[in-house]
Coordinates of C-alpha atoms in Angstrom, one line a residue:
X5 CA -125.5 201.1 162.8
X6 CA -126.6 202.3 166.0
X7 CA -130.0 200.9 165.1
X8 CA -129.1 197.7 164.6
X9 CA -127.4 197.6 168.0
X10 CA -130.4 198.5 169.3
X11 CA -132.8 195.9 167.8
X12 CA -130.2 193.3 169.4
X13 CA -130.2 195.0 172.5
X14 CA -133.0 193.0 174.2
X15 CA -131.3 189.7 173.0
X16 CA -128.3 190.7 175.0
X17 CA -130.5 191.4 178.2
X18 CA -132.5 188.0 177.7
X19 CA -129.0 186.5 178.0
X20 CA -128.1 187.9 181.0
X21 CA -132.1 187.6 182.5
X22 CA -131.9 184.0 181.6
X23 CA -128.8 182.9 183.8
X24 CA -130.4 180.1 186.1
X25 CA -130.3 181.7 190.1
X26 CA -129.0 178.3 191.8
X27 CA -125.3 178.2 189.2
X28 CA -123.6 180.9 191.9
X29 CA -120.0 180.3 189.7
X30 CA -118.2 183.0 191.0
X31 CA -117.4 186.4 188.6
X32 CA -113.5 185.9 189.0
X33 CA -114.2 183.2 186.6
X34 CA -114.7 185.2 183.7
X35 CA -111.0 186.3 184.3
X36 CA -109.4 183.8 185.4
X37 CA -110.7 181.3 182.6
X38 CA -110.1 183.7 179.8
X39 CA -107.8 182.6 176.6
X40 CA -106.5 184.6 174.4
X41 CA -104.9 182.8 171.1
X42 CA -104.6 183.7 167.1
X43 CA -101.8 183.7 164.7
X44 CA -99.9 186.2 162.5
X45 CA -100.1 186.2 159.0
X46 CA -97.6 187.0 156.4
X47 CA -99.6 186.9 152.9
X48 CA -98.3 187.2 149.0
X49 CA -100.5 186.7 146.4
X50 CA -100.2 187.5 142.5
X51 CA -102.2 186.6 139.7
X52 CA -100.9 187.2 136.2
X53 CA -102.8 186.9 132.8
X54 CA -101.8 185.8 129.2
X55 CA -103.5 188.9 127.6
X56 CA -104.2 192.3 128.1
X57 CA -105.8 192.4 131.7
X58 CA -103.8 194.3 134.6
X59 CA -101.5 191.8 137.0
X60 CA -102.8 192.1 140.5
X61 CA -100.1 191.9 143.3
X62 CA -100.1 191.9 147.0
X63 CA -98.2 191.6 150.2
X64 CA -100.2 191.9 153.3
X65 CA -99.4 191.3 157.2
X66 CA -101.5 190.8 160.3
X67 CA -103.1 188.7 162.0
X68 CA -106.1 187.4 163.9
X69 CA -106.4 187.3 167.7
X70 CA -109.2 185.9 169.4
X71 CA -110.2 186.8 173.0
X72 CA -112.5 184.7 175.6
X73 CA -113.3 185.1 178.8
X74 CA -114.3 182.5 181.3
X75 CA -117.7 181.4 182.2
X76 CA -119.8 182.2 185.1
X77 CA -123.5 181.4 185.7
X78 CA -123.5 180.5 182.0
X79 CA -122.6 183.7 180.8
X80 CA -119.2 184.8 178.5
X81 CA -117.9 187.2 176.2
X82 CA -115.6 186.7 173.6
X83 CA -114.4 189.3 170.7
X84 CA -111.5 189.5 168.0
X85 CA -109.2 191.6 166.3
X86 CA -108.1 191.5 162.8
X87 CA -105.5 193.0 160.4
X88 CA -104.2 193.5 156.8
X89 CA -101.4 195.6 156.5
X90 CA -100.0 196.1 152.7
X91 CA -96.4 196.1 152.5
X92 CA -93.7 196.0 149.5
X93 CA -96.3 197.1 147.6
X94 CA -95.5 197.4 143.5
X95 CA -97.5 200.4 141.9
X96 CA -97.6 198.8 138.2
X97 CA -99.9 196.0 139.7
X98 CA -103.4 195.7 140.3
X99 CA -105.0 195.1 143.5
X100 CA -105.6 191.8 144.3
X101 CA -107.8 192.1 147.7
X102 CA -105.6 191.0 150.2
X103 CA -105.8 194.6 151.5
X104 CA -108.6 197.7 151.4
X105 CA -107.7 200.4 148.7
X106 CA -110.5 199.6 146.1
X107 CA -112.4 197.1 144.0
X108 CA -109.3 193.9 142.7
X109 CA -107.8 194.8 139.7
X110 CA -107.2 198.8 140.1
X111 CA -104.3 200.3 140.4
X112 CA -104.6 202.0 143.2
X113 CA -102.5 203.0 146.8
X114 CA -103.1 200.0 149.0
X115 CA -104.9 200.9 152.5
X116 CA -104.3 199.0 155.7
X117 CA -107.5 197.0 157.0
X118 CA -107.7 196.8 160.9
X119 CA -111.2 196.0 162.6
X120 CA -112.9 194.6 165.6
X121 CA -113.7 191.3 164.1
X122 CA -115.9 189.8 166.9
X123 CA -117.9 191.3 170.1
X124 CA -120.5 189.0 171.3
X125 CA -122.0 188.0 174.8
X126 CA -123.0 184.1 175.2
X127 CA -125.2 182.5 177.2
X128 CA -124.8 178.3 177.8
X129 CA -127.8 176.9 179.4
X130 CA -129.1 173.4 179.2
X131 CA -127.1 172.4 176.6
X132 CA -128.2 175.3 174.6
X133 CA -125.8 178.0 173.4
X134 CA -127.0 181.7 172.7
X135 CA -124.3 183.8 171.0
X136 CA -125.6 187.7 170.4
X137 CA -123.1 190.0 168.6
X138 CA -120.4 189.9 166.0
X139 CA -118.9 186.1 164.9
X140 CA -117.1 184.4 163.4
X141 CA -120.3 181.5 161.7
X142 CA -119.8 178.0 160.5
X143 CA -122.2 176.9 158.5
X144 CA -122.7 176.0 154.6
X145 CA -124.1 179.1 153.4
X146 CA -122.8 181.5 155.4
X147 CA -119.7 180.9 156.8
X148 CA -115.8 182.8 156.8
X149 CA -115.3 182.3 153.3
X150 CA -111.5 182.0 154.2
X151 CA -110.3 183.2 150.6
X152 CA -107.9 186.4 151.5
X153 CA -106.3 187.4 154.6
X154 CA -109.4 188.6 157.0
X155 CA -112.2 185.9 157.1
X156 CA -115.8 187.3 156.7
X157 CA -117.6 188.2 159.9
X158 CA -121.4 188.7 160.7
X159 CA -123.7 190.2 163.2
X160 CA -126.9 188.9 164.6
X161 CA -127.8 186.0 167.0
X162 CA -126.8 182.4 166.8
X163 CA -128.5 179.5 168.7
X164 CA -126.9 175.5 168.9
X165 CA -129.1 172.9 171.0
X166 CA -127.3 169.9 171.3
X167 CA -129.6 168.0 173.8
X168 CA -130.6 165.4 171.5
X169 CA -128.0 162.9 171.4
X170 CA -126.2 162.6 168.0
X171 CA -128.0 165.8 166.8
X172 CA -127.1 169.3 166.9
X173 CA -129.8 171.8 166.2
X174 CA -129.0 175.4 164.8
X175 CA -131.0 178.5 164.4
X176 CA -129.5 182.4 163.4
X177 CA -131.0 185.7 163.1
X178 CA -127.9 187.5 161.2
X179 CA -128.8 191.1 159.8
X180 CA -124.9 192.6 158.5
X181 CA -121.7 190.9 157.9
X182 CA -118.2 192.2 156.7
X183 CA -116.4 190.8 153.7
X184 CA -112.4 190.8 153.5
X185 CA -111.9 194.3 152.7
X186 CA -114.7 196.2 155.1
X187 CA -114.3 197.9 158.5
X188 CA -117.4 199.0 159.1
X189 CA -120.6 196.8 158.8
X190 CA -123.0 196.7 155.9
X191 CA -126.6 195.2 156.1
X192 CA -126.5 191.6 154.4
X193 CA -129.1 193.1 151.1
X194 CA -125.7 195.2 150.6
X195 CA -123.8 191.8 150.1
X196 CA -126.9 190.3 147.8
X197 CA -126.8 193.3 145.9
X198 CA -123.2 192.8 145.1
X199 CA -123.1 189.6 144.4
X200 CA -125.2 190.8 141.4
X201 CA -123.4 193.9 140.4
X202 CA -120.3 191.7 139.7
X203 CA -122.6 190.1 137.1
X204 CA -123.8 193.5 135.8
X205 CA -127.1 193.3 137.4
X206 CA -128.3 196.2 139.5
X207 CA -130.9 195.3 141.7
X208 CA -132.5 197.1 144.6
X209 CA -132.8 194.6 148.0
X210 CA -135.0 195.7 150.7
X211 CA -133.0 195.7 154.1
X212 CA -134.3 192.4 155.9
X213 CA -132.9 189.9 158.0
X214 CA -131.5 186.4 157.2
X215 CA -132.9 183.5 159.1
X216 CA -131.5 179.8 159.0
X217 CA -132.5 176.4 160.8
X218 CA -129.9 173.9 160.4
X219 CA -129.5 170.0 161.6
X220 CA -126.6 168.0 162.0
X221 CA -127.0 164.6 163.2
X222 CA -124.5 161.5 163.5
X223 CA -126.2 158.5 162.4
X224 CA -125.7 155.7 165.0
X225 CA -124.6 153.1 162.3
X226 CA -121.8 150.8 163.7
X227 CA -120.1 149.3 160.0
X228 CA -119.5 153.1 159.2
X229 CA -119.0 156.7 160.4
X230 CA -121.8 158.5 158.6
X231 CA -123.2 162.1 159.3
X232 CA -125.8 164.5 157.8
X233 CA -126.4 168.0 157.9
X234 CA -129.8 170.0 156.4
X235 CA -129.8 173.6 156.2
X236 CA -132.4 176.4 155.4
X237 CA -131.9 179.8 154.5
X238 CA -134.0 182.5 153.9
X239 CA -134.1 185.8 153.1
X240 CA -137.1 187.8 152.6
X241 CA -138.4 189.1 148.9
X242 CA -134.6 187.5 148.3
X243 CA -134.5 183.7 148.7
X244 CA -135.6 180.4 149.7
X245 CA -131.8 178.1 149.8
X246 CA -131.6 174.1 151.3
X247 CA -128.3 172.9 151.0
X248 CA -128.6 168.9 152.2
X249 CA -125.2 166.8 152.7
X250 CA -124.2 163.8 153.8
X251 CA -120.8 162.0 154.9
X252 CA -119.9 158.8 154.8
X253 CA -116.8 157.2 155.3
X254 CA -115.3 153.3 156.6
X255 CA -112.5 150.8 156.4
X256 CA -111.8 148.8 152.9
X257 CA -108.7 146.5 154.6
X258 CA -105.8 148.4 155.0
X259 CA -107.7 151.7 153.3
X260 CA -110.4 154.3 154.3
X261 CA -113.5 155.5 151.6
X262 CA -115.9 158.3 152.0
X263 CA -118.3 159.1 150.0
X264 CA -120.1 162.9 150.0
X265 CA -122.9 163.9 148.3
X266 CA -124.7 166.9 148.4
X267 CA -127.5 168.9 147.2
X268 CA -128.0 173.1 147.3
X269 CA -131.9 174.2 145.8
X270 CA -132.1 178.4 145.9
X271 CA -135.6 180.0 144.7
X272 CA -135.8 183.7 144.1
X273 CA -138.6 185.0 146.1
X274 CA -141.2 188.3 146.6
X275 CA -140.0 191.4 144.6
X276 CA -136.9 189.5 143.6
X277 CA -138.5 186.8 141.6
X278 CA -139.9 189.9 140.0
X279 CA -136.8 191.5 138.7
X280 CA -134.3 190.3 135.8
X281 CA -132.1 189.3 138.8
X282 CA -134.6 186.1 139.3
X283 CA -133.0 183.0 139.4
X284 CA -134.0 179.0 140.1
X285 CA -131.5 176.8 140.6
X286 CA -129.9 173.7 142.0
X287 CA -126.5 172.0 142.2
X288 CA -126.1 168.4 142.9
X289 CA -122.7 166.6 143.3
X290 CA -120.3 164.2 145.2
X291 CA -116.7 163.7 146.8
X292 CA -115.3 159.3 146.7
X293 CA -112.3 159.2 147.6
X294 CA -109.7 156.3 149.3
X295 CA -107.3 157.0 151.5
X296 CA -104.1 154.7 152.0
X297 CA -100.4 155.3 153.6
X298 CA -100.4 158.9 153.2
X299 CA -102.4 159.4 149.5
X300 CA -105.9 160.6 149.8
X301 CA -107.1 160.4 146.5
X302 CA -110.5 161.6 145.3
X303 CA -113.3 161.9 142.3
X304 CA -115.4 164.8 142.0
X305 CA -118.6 165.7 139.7
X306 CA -120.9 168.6 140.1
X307 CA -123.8 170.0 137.8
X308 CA -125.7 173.2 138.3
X309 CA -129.1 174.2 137.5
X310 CA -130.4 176.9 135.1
X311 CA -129.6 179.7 137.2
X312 CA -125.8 181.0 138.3
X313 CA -125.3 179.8 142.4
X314 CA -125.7 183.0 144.6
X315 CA -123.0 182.9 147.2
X316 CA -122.0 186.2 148.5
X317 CA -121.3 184.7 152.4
X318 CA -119.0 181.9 151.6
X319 CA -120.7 178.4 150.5
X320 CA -119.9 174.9 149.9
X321 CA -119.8 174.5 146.8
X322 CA -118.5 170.8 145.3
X323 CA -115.7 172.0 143.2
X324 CA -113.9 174.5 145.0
X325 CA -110.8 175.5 143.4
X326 CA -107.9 178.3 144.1
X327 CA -109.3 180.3 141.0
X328 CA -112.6 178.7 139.7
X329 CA -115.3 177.1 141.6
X330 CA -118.4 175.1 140.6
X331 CA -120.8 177.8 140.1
X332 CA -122.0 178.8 136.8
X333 CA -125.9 178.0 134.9
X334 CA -126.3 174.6 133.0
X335 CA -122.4 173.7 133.9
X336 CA -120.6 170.1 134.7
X337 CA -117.7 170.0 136.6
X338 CA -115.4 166.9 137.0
X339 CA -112.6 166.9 139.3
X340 CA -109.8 164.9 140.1
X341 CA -107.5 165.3 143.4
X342 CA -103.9 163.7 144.7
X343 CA -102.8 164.4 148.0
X344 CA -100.2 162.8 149.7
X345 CA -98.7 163.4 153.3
X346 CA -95.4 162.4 154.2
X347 CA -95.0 160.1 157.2
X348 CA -93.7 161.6 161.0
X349 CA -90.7 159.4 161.0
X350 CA -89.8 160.5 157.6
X351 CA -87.0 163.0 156.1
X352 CA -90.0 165.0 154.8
X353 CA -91.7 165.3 158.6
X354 CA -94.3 168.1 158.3
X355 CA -95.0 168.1 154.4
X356 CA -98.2 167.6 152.6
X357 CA -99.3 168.1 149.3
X358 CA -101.9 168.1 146.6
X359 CA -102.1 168.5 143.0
X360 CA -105.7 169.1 141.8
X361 CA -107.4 169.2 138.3
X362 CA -110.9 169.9 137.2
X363 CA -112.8 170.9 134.2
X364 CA -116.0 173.1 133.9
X365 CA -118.4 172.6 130.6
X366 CA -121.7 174.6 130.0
X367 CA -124.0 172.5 128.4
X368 CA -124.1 173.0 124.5
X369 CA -120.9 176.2 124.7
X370 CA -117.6 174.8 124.3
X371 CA -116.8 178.5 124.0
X372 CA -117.2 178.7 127.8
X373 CA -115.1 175.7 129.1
X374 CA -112.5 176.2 131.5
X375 CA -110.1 174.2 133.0
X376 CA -107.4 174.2 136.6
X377 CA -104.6 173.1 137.7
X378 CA -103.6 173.3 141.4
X379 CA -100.9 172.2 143.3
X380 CA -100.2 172.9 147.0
X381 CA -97.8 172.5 149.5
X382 CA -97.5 173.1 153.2
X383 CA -94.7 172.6 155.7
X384 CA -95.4 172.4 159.2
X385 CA -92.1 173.7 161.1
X386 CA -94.0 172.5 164.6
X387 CA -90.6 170.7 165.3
X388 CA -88.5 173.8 164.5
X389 CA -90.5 176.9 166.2
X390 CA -93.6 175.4 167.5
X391 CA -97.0 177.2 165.6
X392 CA -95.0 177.3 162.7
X393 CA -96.1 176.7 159.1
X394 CA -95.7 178.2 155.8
X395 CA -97.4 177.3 152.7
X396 CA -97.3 177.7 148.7
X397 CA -99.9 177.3 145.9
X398 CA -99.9 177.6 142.4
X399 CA -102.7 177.4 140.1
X400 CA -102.7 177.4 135.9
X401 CA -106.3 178.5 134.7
X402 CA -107.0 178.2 130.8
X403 CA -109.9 179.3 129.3
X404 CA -111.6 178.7 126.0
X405 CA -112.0 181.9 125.2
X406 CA -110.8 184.4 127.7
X407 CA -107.6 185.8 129.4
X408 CA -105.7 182.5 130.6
X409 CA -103.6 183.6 133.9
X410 CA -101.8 182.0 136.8
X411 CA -102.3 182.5 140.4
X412 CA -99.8 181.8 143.4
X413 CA -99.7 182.7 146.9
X414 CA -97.6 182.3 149.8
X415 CA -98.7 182.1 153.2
X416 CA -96.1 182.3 156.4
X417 CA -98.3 181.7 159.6
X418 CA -97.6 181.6 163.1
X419 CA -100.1 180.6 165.5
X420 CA -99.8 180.7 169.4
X421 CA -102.3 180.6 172.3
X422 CA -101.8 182.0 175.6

């Protein structure tokens, strides 16, 4: 650890160095500007199977708090604090990972998960942005992964240039991240390498860096809103990954459409491609939907290459499910999705739902097809107790051949900012 903070220890002084002499903001600004807002986070999730596998059960609370200071000559700090903290906790279930304890599925004593989740120093000069620490990223491939109570978190350098106008330019230099569970660091071959344990491949990843360019530019087209991102990532004697998207949306009459495709290419590379863990693969697929007096309804299709997609720092993936997502060698996915909010005059105030159904179908092995259904509700109590919402899901997964289960989870969240 304490080497990696020194490799980014010259990053952190070129910040600082670069601070243009003539912005003379005065210090007090870092103070008095500074924010402070999050939410806390009541969590129950609980997935039960048809068969013979363990039920996994858990109740967590926390939250997440976010801390930044002001900006003077260009120059801020910002950091963060998360928490999981098991509670009513039932010793004939499994884990299910909203807490630390070990791997999901064991039965084990749940353990509380508390850890600095950001510490960064940013510089903002010439509409260029330098953030050098631990945060929070947004991106395609690597990005909070938002799937259990404590978002993912990474270390390195992030860069946004948005001089251009209508285009954002990104560049990061990330070299450890945290998943849900963790509360220390671990280098980012860690996460590669267990992305391919879970498959029962044990693979030995040298300890290198991630680097990423990524554009995002808004087409200036008047008849529609339409915007396009283009990522790279690589990783060396790991990966080559371009994930391309673009979003596209305008006015039938008294409707809106959007349209978004995307495309994701991953190569294995160096002593990777060397190993049984080589893969080359794609996944190609698209979002049309309409939406009209409070429905949003939409079509989805996804099909995957000849390898399994490698994911371990969040993606975006076409078919993203509460169980199952669009992953898996040589598979179609088709996806249908109903969403409806209620209207602010209405009884039902503060209500929206979905119900969402999809079906996944390797190519040739109807032994291997799996199907969802999700439904979703949230209520926003922002008229009641302001920051207020709580939300319930349910999902019914059913397998081919395999342990059918169900999955549902309750979220209670209050947010504030101060």
């Amino acid at each position: 650890m304490m080497n990696i903070k020194t490799k980014l220890l010259p990053l952190v002084v070129a910040c600082l160095a670069a601070s243009p002499a003539f912005a003379a903001e005065p210090m007090a600004n870092i103070f008095n500007d500074a924010t402070l807002k999050g939410q806390f986070q009541l969590f129950d999730f609980q997935r039960n199977f048809d068969a013979d596998s363990t039920d996994r059960h858990d109740t967590s609370f926390g939250g997440l708090f976010y801390l930044r200071s002001g900006e003077a000559n260009g120059i801020s700090f910002g950091g963060s604090f998360a928490s999981a903290n098991p509670i009513w906790e039932s010793s004939n279930d499994g884990l299910y990972g909203l807490v630390g304890g070990g791997a999901p599925g064991s039965v084990v004593e749940r353990t509380a998960v508390n850890r600095l989740q950001e510490y960064f120093v940013s510089g903002n000069w010439y509409d260029t942005q330098i953030v050098v620490g631990a945060q929070e990223l947004r991106t395609p491939m690597m990005n909070p992964f938002p799937l259990r109570a404590i978002p993912f978190t990474y270390r390195g350098a992030s860069v946004k240039n948005t001089s251009i106008e209508n285009l954002a330019i990104s560049a990061l230099y990330i070299t450890d991240y945290m998943g849900w569970t963790d509360e220390e660091f671990n280098n980012v071959s860690s996460g590669i390498q267990s992305e391919f344990a879970r498959k029962g491949v044990i693979v030995d990843v040298e300890d290198n860096p991630i680097y990423a360019l990524g554009l995002d530019y808004n087409l200036p087209i008047e008849a529609i809103n339409a915007k396009t991102s283009l990522w790279y990532y690589s990783m060396e004697d790991v990966y080559n990954q371009y994930h391309v998207k673009l979003n596209l949306s305008g006015e039938m009459g008294a409707a809106n459409w959007y349209f978004n495709p995307s495309y994701l290419k991953q190569d294995s590379t160096g002593a990777l491609s060397q190993t049984e863990a080589q893969f080359d693969t794609y996944q190609a697929g698209f979002h049309l939907g309409m939406k009209w007096n409070g429905f949003d309804a939409t079509v989805k299709y996804v099909t995957t290459g000849d390898g399994d997609v490698v994911a371990p720092f969040g993606d975006d993936k076409v078919i993203i499910q509460q169980v199952v997502q669009s992953a898996r060698a040589n598979e179609d996915g088709y996806g249908l999705q109903l969403a409806y909010q209620f209207a602010p005059d209405s009884a039902l105030s503060g209500v929206s739902t979905y119900v969402y159904w999809a079906n996944y179908e390797i190519d040739g092995d109807s032994s291997q097809d799996i199907d969802e259904t999700d439904f979703s509700v949230v209520y926003d109590l922002a008229k009641y107790v302001d920051g207020l919402s709580v939300r319930a899901r349910h999902a019914i997964v059913n397998y081919s051949t395999g342990d059918d289960l169900t999955d549902t989870r309750f979220y209670v969240y209050y947010k504030f900012a101060i």
